């Protein structure tokens, strides 16, 4: 097993030097990531083609430009994000300065995933660098061409003393997890997420786990089924269904199932004509996953569309399964492939009850012309994200947190939240050197008079009439501050003993 202790020692030495804490260093690293993305655009697209048969447009939009836009957002706002965040002060602290200082954790480990091996791997890294951390990046060995590109090319753009890329498989990841990191960010499946969390617990290392699960779709009977079919088919079949927030299964009433299937067939024919030879349609990452998905198809429901499998080409055609039961194999695990099961339910209440019996999903999608239907799902279920009348689009909105809940993940990122995730929020209180007479109220020996004053100062009351309830406190604080500063109130205070 590889030994990374020397590498970790060098990274800790680099971090302790303080070099990563300056705005200039952070900015330079972000500019390096930007240059990497821009200089290697064609190489990245080629690597993604080799790994996943990913079409150039998907590589550009979902991988390079998605990451690039988040990076630009970070670069444009980094100075403001690094500034101390003012904290509210009660009356007791009216003379103090209170703020939150975001500081880097130290050495962060980022373990990427194979399905979006640029976006999911690089995006957390840029947040870790923006926050001032040293970084060890472990790309997924399953996307071998992209992992090699990251290992060979990315370090050329970054501070080699502070950023390391470790390529390899399970032995290398296992060895890395034995080391003590200050933060771990993992994207992948729940099973490995538990292994990562267990390893982190040995050192009390905080983690962000971006996992997955079975993201449900509910289609209300009054929906425009053509619209539903196009948006669900797009979300399910992008990257050949290998997306953590892809619609995993559909629930609808029996009487609209056949019409929905027909509309989905039209959408698939439109998006991917002659699918087996279509350059816009991806492939399964490897034979093992292909055989797993084939087994789910063979043991579940009835094939209403597709079902073709070519192991040599790692190809599975867009597939729809109908008459699916809750006990079918396809409903027992995240599919992560181009297979859409449709399960009949009698009502939205039944759909909600089914969702709540399982683990909390990473995403949830509801289609209806009636907003009260969406509100019912929103208020009576829990998921990492929720989208009404579309699929997956919430992930592209940088102002929204992206992450799971329960078994679908811990923590969130994207935009400012990536920077925030890799930053320790340090509470800072600054008090002037002086005014000790005013502080004597908190020191022993205690008295009833002291207790009454302290209780009056500290006691809070529920808001009833807005600003009016704050006026006495505001006036008292202002008068006290003026008297203290102007007349030396500490010399005029009576004894409180």
Coordinates of C-alpha atoms in Angstrom, one line a residue:
X1 CA 0.0 0.0 0.0
X2 CA 1.2 3.5 -0.9
X3 CA 2.6 5.7 1.9
X4 CA 1.6 9.3 1.7
X5 CA 3.1 10.5 5.0
X6 CA 5.9 12.4 3.3
X7 CA 3.5 14.1 1.0
X8 CA 1.3 15.1 3.9
X9 CA 4.3 16.4 5.8
X10 CA 5.2 18.6 2.9
X11 CA 1.6 19.9 2.6
X12 CA 1.4 20.7 6.3
X13 CA 4.7 22.5 6.2
X14 CA 3.4 24.6 3.2
X15 CA 0.2 25.4 5.0
X16 CA 1.9 26.4 8.2
X17 CA 4.1 28.8 6.3
X18 CA 0.9 31.0 5.9
X19 CA 1.4 31.3 2.1
X20 CA -2.1 30.1 1.3
X21 CA -3.9 32.6 3.5
X22 CA -3.3 35.7 1.3
X23 CA -5.8 36.9 -1.3
X24 CA -3.0 37.1 -3.8
X25 CA -2.1 33.4 -3.5
X26 CA -5.8 32.3 -3.6
X27 CA -6.4 34.4 -6.7
X28 CA -3.4 33.1 -8.5
X29 CA -4.5 29.5 -7.9
X30 CA -8.0 30.3 -9.3
X31 CA -6.5 31.9 -12.3
X32 CA -4.5 28.7 -12.8
X33 CA -7.6 26.5 -12.7
X34 CA -9.2 28.9 -15.3
X35 CA -6.2 28.6 -17.6
X36 CA -6.3 24.8 -17.2
X37 CA -9.9 24.7 -18.3
X38 CA -9.3 27.1 -21.2
X39 CA -6.0 25.7 -22.5
X40 CA -7.1 22.1 -22.4
X41 CA -10.7 22.4 -23.6
X42 CA -10.2 20.0 -26.5
X43 CA -8.2 17.5 -24.5
X44 CA -10.9 17.5 -21.8
X45 CA -13.6 16.8 -24.4
X46 CA -11.5 14.0 -25.9
X47 CA -10.9 12.4 -22.5
X48 CA -14.6 12.5 -21.6
X49 CA -15.4 11.0 -25.0
X50 CA -13.0 8.1 -24.3
X51 CA -14.3 7.5 -20.8
X52 CA -18.1 8.0 -21.3
X53 CA -18.7 8.6 -25.0
X54 CA -19.8 12.0 -23.8
X55 CA -20.9 14.3 -26.6
X56 CA -18.9 17.5 -27.1
X57 CA -21.9 19.7 -26.1
X58 CA -22.5 17.9 -22.8
X59 CA -18.8 18.0 -22.1
X60 CA -18.7 21.7 -22.7
X61 CA -21.9 22.6 -20.9
X62 CA -22.1 20.2 -18.0
X63 CA -18.3 19.9 -17.4
X64 CA -16.1 22.7 -18.6
X65 CA -18.5 25.7 -18.7
X66 CA -20.4 24.7 -15.6
X67 CA -17.1 24.6 -13.6
X68 CA -15.8 27.7 -15.3
X69 CA -18.9 29.8 -14.4
X70 CA -18.6 28.7 -10.8
X71 CA -14.9 29.6 -10.9
X72 CA -15.6 33.1 -12.4
X73 CA -18.3 33.7 -9.7
X74 CA -15.7 32.8 -7.1
X75 CA -13.0 35.0 -8.6
X76 CA -15.3 38.0 -8.8
X77 CA -16.5 37.7 -5.2
X78 CA -13.5 36.3 -3.4
X79 CA -12.4 39.6 -1.8
X80 CA -15.9 40.2 -0.3
X81 CA -16.2 36.5 0.8
X82 CA -12.9 36.8 2.7
X83 CA -14.0 39.9 4.6
X84 CA -15.1 39.4 8.3
X85 CA -18.9 39.0 8.6
X86 CA -20.4 41.4 11.2
X87 CA -22.3 39.7 14.0
X88 CA -25.3 41.1 15.8
X89 CA -24.6 42.4 19.3
X90 CA -27.1 42.4 22.3
X91 CA -27.1 45.2 24.8
X92 CA -24.5 43.4 26.9
X93 CA -22.0 43.7 24.1
X94 CA -23.0 47.1 22.8
X95 CA -19.4 48.4 23.2
X96 CA -17.7 45.3 21.7
X97 CA -16.8 44.4 18.1
X98 CA -18.1 41.0 17.1
X99 CA -17.6 39.2 13.8
X100 CA -17.1 35.9 12.0
X101 CA -13.7 35.3 10.4
X102 CA -13.6 32.6 7.8
X103 CA -10.2 30.8 7.8
X104 CA -8.9 27.7 6.0
X105 CA -9.1 24.3 7.7
X106 CA -5.6 23.2 6.5
X107 CA -5.1 20.3 4.2
X108 CA -8.2 19.1 2.4
X109 CA -8.9 15.9 0.6
X110 CA -11.2 15.9 -2.5
X111 CA -12.3 12.6 -3.8
X112 CA -14.0 13.0 -7.2
X113 CA -16.5 10.8 -9.1
X114 CA -16.4 9.3 -12.5
X115 CA -19.7 10.4 -14.0
X116 CA -18.9 14.1 -14.3
X117 CA -15.1 13.7 -13.7
X118 CA -14.2 17.4 -14.4
X119 CA -17.2 19.2 -12.8
X120 CA -17.5 17.0 -9.7
X121 CA -13.7 16.8 -9.2
X122 CA -12.5 20.3 -10.0
X123 CA -15.4 22.4 -8.6
X124 CA -14.7 21.4 -5.0
X125 CA -11.0 22.0 -5.5
X126 CA -11.5 25.6 -6.6
X127 CA -13.6 26.2 -3.5
X128 CA -10.9 24.6 -1.3
X129 CA -8.2 26.8 -2.9
X130 CA -10.4 30.0 -2.6
X131 CA -10.8 29.3 1.1
X132 CA -7.0 29.1 1.4
X133 CA -6.4 25.3 1.9
X134 CA -3.8 23.0 0.6
X135 CA -5.4 20.2 -1.4
X136 CA -5.0 16.6 -2.2
X137 CA -7.1 15.7 -5.3
X138 CA -8.0 12.0 -5.9
X139 CA -9.8 11.7 -9.3
X140 CA -11.8 8.5 -10.0
X141 CA -9.8 5.8 -11.6
X142 CA -12.9 4.6 -13.4
X143 CA -12.8 7.6 -15.7
X144 CA -9.2 6.7 -16.6
X145 CA -8.5 9.2 -19.4
X146 CA -9.8 12.2 -17.4
X147 CA -7.9 11.1 -14.3
X148 CA -4.7 10.9 -16.3
X149 CA -5.3 14.4 -17.7
X150 CA -5.9 15.8 -14.3
X151 CA -2.8 14.1 -12.9
X152 CA -0.5 15.2 -15.7
X153 CA -1.8 18.7 -16.6
X154 CA -3.6 20.3 -13.7
X155 CA -0.5 20.5 -11.4
X156 CA 1.3 22.6 -14.1
X157 CA -1.1 25.5 -13.3
X158 CA -1.0 25.4 -9.5
X159 CA 1.4 25.7 -6.6
X160 CA 3.1 22.3 -6.5
X161 CA 3.9 22.7 -2.8
X162 CA 0.3 23.1 -1.9
X163 CA -1.7 21.0 -4.4
X164 CA -1.2 17.3 -5.1
X165 CA -3.0 15.0 -7.5
X166 CA -3.0 11.3 -6.5
X167 CA -4.1 8.9 -9.2
X168 CA -4.9 5.2 -8.6
X169 CA -7.7 2.9 -7.4
X170 CA -8.9 1.4 -4.1
X171 CA -5.5 0.8 -2.6
X172 CA -4.5 4.4 -3.1
X173 CA -7.8 5.8 -1.8
X174 CA -7.5 3.5 1.3
X175 CA -4.0 4.7 2.0
X176 CA -5.1 8.3 1.7
X177 CA -7.9 7.8 4.1
X178 CA -5.5 6.6 6.7
X179 CA -3.9 10.0 6.8
X180 CA -5.1 12.8 8.9
X181 CA -6.8 15.5 6.9
X182 CA -8.5 18.7 8.1
X183 CA -11.4 18.3 5.7
X184 CA -12.7 15.6 3.4
X185 CA -15.0 16.2 0.4
X186 CA -16.3 13.0 -1.2
X187 CA -18.7 12.5 -4.1
X188 CA -19.9 9.0 -4.9
X189 CA -22.2 6.3 -3.7
X190 CA -23.6 5.8 -0.2
X191 CA -21.7 2.6 0.5
X192 CA -18.3 4.3 -0.1
X193 CA -19.6 7.4 1.7
X194 CA -19.9 5.3 4.9
X195 CA -16.3 4.1 4.5
X196 CA -15.1 7.7 4.1
X197 CA -17.1 8.9 7.1
X198 CA -15.7 6.1 9.2
X199 CA -12.1 6.9 8.2
X200 CA -12.8 10.6 8.9
X201 CA -14.2 9.8 12.4
X202 CA -10.8 8.3 13.4
X203 CA -9.4 11.8 13.3
X204 CA -12.6 13.8 14.0
X205 CA -12.3 15.2 10.5
X206 CA -15.3 17.1 9.2
X207 CA -16.8 15.9 5.9
X208 CA -19.0 16.8 3.0
X209 CA -20.6 13.8 1.4
X210 CA -22.3 14.2 -2.0
X211 CA -24.1 10.9 -2.5
X212 CA -27.3 10.0 -4.4
X213 CA -30.4 7.9 -4.1
X214 CA -33.6 7.3 -5.9
X215 CA -34.8 10.7 -7.0
X216 CA -38.6 10.4 -7.7
X217 CA -40.8 12.1 -10.3
X218 CA -44.5 12.5 -9.6
X219 CA -46.7 13.4 -12.7
X220 CA -50.1 14.8 -11.9
X221 CA -53.0 13.9 -14.2
X222 CA -53.5 17.5 -15.3
X223 CA -50.0 17.9 -16.6
X224 CA -49.0 18.5 -20.2
X225 CA -47.6 15.0 -20.9
X226 CA -45.6 16.1 -23.9
X227 CA -43.8 18.7 -21.8
X228 CA -43.3 16.2 -19.0
X229 CA -41.9 13.5 -21.4
X230 CA -39.4 15.9 -22.9
X231 CA -38.1 17.2 -19.6
X232 CA -38.0 13.8 -17.9
X233 CA -36.4 12.1 -20.9
X234 CA -33.7 14.8 -21.1
X235 CA -33.0 14.5 -17.4
X236 CA -32.9 10.7 -17.4
X237 CA -30.8 10.2 -20.6
X238 CA -28.2 13.0 -20.3
X239 CA -24.9 11.3 -19.7
X240 CA -26.7 8.0 -20.4
X241 CA -28.5 8.3 -17.1
X242 CA -25.3 8.4 -15.0
X243 CA -26.2 11.5 -13.1
X244 CA -26.8 11.6 -9.4
X245 CA -29.9 13.9 -9.7
X246 CA -31.3 12.1 -12.8
X247 CA -35.0 11.2 -12.4
X248 CA -34.8 7.7 -11.1
X249 CA -38.4 6.6 -11.4
X250 CA -41.9 8.0 -12.2
X251 CA -45.1 7.7 -10.2
X252 CA -48.4 8.5 -11.9
X253 CA -52.0 7.3 -12.1
X254 CA -52.6 4.2 -14.2
X255 CA -54.8 5.9 -16.6
X256 CA -52.1 8.3 -17.8
X257 CA -49.2 5.8 -17.9
X258 CA -49.7 4.7 -21.5
X259 CA -50.0 8.2 -22.8
X260 CA -46.9 9.3 -20.9
X261 CA -45.0 6.3 -22.4
X262 CA -46.1 7.3 -26.0
X263 CA -44.9 10.9 -25.4
X264 CA -41.6 9.6 -24.0
X265 CA -41.1 7.5 -27.1
X266 CA -41.6 10.6 -29.3
X267 CA -39.1 12.6 -27.1
X268 CA -36.5 9.8 -27.4
X269 CA -36.9 9.6 -31.1
X270 CA -36.5 13.3 -31.4
X271 CA -33.4 13.6 -29.1
X272 CA -31.6 10.4 -30.2
X273 CA -32.5 9.2 -33.7
X274 CA -30.9 5.8 -34.4
X275 CA -29.7 5.7 -30.8
X276 CA -27.1 3.0 -31.2
X277 CA -25.2 5.2 -33.7
X278 CA -26.1 8.6 -32.3
X279 CA -23.1 10.6 -31.3
X280 CA -25.2 12.5 -28.8
X281 CA -26.0 9.4 -26.7
X282 CA -23.5 8.2 -24.1
X283 CA -22.3 4.8 -22.9
X284 CA -22.1 3.0 -19.6
X285 CA -18.8 3.6 -17.8
X286 CA -17.8 -0.1 -17.7
X287 CA -19.0 -3.7 -18.1
X288 CA -19.7 -4.3 -14.4
X289 CA -22.2 -1.4 -14.3
X290 CA -23.7 -2.5 -17.6
X291 CA -24.4 -6.0 -16.3
X292 CA -25.8 -4.6 -13.1
X293 CA -28.3 -2.4 -15.0
X294 CA -29.2 -5.3 -17.4
X295 CA -30.1 -7.4 -14.4
X296 CA -32.4 -4.7 -13.1
X297 CA -34.1 -4.5 -16.5
X298 CA -34.5 -8.3 -16.7
X299 CA -36.1 -8.7 -13.3
X300 CA -38.5 -5.7 -13.3
X301 CA -41.8 -4.8 -14.8
X302 CA -42.5 -4.9 -18.6
X303 CA -40.2 -3.3 -21.2
X304 CA -42.3 -0.7 -23.0
X305 CA -39.3 0.9 -24.8
X306 CA -35.8 -0.2 -25.5
X307 CA -34.1 -2.9 -23.4
X308 CA -31.3 -3.5 -26.0
X309 CA -27.9 -4.2 -24.5
X310 CA -24.5 -4.4 -26.3
X311 CA -21.8 -5.4 -23.8
X312 CA -18.9 -4.9 -26.2
X313 CA -20.0 -1.3 -26.9
X314 CA -21.1 -0.7 -23.3
X315 CA -24.5 0.3 -24.8
X316 CA -27.9 0.2 -23.2
X317 CA -30.7 1.8 -25.2
X318 CA -33.1 4.3 -23.7
X319 CA -35.5 2.0 -21.7
X320 CA -38.9 2.4 -20.1
X321 CA -40.4 -0.2 -17.8
X322 CA -44.1 -0.2 -17.0
X323 CA -46.2 -2.2 -14.5
X324 CA -43.3 -1.9 -12.1
X325 CA -43.9 -3.0 -8.5
X326 CA -42.3 -1.5 -5.4
X327 CA -40.7 -4.9 -4.7
X328 CA -39.0 -5.1 -8.2
X329 CA -35.2 -5.1 -8.2
X330 CA -35.2 -1.8 -10.2
X331 CA -36.9 -0.1 -7.2
X332 CA -34.4 -1.3 -4.6
X333 CA -31.3 0.7 -5.7
X334 CA -30.3 3.8 -7.5
X335 CA -30.4 2.8 -11.2
X336 CA -27.6 5.2 -12.6
X337 CA -28.4 4.3 -16.1
X338 CA -30.9 5.0 -19.0
X339 CA -33.8 3.0 -17.5
X340 CA -37.0 4.7 -16.4
X341 CA -39.4 2.6 -14.3
X342 CA -43.0 3.8 -14.1
X343 CA -45.0 2.8 -11.0
X344 CA -48.7 3.3 -10.8
X345 CA -50.2 5.1 -7.7
X346 CA -53.8 6.1 -7.0
X347 CA -53.2 9.6 -5.6
X348 CA -50.5 12.1 -4.7
X349 CA -51.0 11.0 -1.0
X350 CA -50.0 7.5 -2.0
X351 CA -46.9 8.8 -3.8
X352 CA -45.9 10.9 -0.8
X353 CA -46.3 7.9 1.6
X354 CA -44.1 5.8 -0.7
X355 CA -41.4 8.4 -0.9
X356 CA -41.4 8.8 2.9
X357 CA -41.0 5.1 3.5
X358 CA -37.6 5.2 1.8
X359 CA -34.4 7.1 2.3
X360 CA -34.5 10.9 1.6
X361 CA -33.5 11.4 -2.1
X362 CA -31.0 13.9 -3.5
X363 CA -33.7 15.4 -5.7
X364 CA -37.4 15.4 -6.2
X365 CA -39.5 16.4 -9.2
X366 CA -43.2 17.2 -9.4
X367 CA -45.1 18.0 -12.5
X368 CA -48.5 19.6 -12.4
X369 CA -50.4 22.7 -13.6
X370 CA -51.7 23.1 -10.0
X371 CA -49.2 24.7 -7.6
X372 CA -51.0 23.2 -4.6
X373 CA -49.8 19.8 -5.7
X374 CA -46.2 20.9 -5.6
X375 CA -46.8 22.6 -2.2
X376 CA -48.2 19.3 -0.8
X377 CA -45.0 17.4 -1.8
X378 CA -42.8 20.2 -0.6
X379 CA -44.4 20.4 2.8
X380 CA -44.8 16.6 3.4
X381 CA -41.5 15.2 2.1
X382 CA -37.8 15.9 2.4
X383 CA -35.0 15.9 -0.2
X384 CA -31.8 17.5 -1.1
X385 CA -33.4 19.6 -3.8
X386 CA -36.9 20.1 -5.2
X387 CA -37.9 21.1 -8.7
X388 CA -41.5 21.9 -9.9
X389 CA -42.2 21.2 -13.6
X390 CA -38.6 20.4 -14.6
X391 CA -35.7 18.1 -13.8
X392 CA -32.0 18.8 -12.8
X393 CA -32.1 22.5 -13.5
X394 CA -31.7 23.5 -9.9
X395 CA -28.1 22.3 -9.9
X396 CA -27.1 25.0 -12.4
X397 CA -28.3 27.9 -10.2
X398 CA -25.3 28.9 -8.1
X399 CA -27.4 30.8 -5.6
X400 CA -29.0 27.5 -4.5
X401 CA -27.1 25.1 -2.3
X402 CA -26.5 21.7 -3.9
X403 CA -26.4 18.7 -1.6
X404 CA -28.3 15.9 0.0
X405 CA -30.0 15.0 3.3
X406 CA -29.8 11.8 5.3
X407 CA -28.4 9.0 3.1
X408 CA -28.2 11.2 0.1
X409 CA -25.5 13.4 1.6
X410 CA -24.1 15.7 4.2
X411 CA -23.4 19.4 3.5
X412 CA -23.7 21.4 0.3
X413 CA -21.7 23.4 -2.2
X414 CA -21.8 25.5 -5.4
X415 CA -21.1 29.2 -5.6
X416 CA -20.4 30.9 -2.2
X417 CA -21.3 27.7 -0.4
X418 CA -18.2 25.9 -1.8
X419 CA -16.0 28.5 -0.3
X420 CA -18.0 28.4 2.9
X421 CA -17.8 24.6 3.1
X422 CA -14.0 24.7 3.1
X423 CA -13.8 27.6 5.6
X424 CA -13.9 27.3 9.4
X425 CA -16.2 30.0 10.8
X426 CA -14.2 31.5 13.6
X427 CA -16.1 33.5 16.2
X428 CA -14.2 36.7 17.2
X429 CA -15.1 39.2 20.0
X430 CA -13.0 42.3 20.5
X431 CA -13.3 44.2 23.7
X432 CA -11.5 47.4 24.6
X433 CA -8.8 47.4 27.3
X434 CA -10.6 49.3 30.0
X435 CA -14.1 49.9 31.4
X436 CA -13.5 47.3 34.1
X437 CA -15.9 48.9 36.5
X438 CA -18.8 48.1 34.2
X439 CA -17.6 44.5 34.0
X440 CA -17.6 44.1 37.8
X441 CA -21.3 43.2 37.6
X442 CA -20.3 39.7 36.4
X443 CA -17.7 39.0 39.1
X444 CA -18.2 37.4 42.5
X445 CA -19.3 38.0 45.2
X446 CA -22.8 37.8 43.8
X447 CA -25.7 39.8 45.2
X448 CA -29.4 40.2 44.6
X449 CA -28.9 43.6 43.1
X450 CA -26.3 42.3 40.6
X451 CA -28.6 39.4 39.6
X452 CA -31.5 41.8 39.0
X453 CA -29.4 44.1 36.7
X454 CA -27.8 41.2 34.8
X455 CA -31.3 39.6 34.3
X456 CA -32.7 42.9 33.0
X457 CA -29.8 43.4 30.6
X458 CA -29.8 39.8 29.3
X459 CA -33.5 39.1 29.2
X460 CA -35.1 38.9 25.7
X461 CA -38.8 39.2 24.9
X462 CA -40.8 37.9 22.0
X463 CA -41.3 40.4 19.2
X464 CA -44.8 41.9 19.3
X465 CA -44.8 45.3 17.6
X466 CA -41.7 45.5 15.6
X467 CA -39.4 48.4 16.2
X468 CA -41.3 49.8 19.2
X469 CA -40.0 47.0 21.4
X470 CA -36.4 47.8 20.5
X471 CA -36.6 51.6 21.2
X472 CA -35.9 51.4 25.0
X473 CA -32.9 49.2 24.4
X474 CA -31.6 51.3 21.6
X475 CA -32.0 54.5 23.7
X476 CA -30.3 52.9 26.7
X477 CA -27.4 51.6 24.7
X478 CA -26.9 55.0 23.0
X479 CA -27.1 57.0 26.2
X480 CA -24.8 54.6 28.0
X481 CA -22.2 54.6 25.2
X482 CA -22.2 58.4 25.1
X483 CA -21.9 58.8 28.9
X484 CA -19.2 56.1 29.2
X485 CA -17.1 57.7 26.5
X486 CA -17.7 61.4 27.3
X487 CA -18.0 61.5 31.1
X488 CA -16.0 58.5 32.2
X489 CA -19.1 56.7 33.6
X490 CA -16.9 53.9 35.1
X491 CA -15.8 56.4 37.8
X492 CA -19.4 57.3 38.7
X493 CA -20.9 53.9 39.0
X494 CA -22.1 53.0 42.5
X495 CA -20.9 49.9 44.3
X496 CA -22.8 46.8 43.4
X497 CA -21.7 44.6 46.3

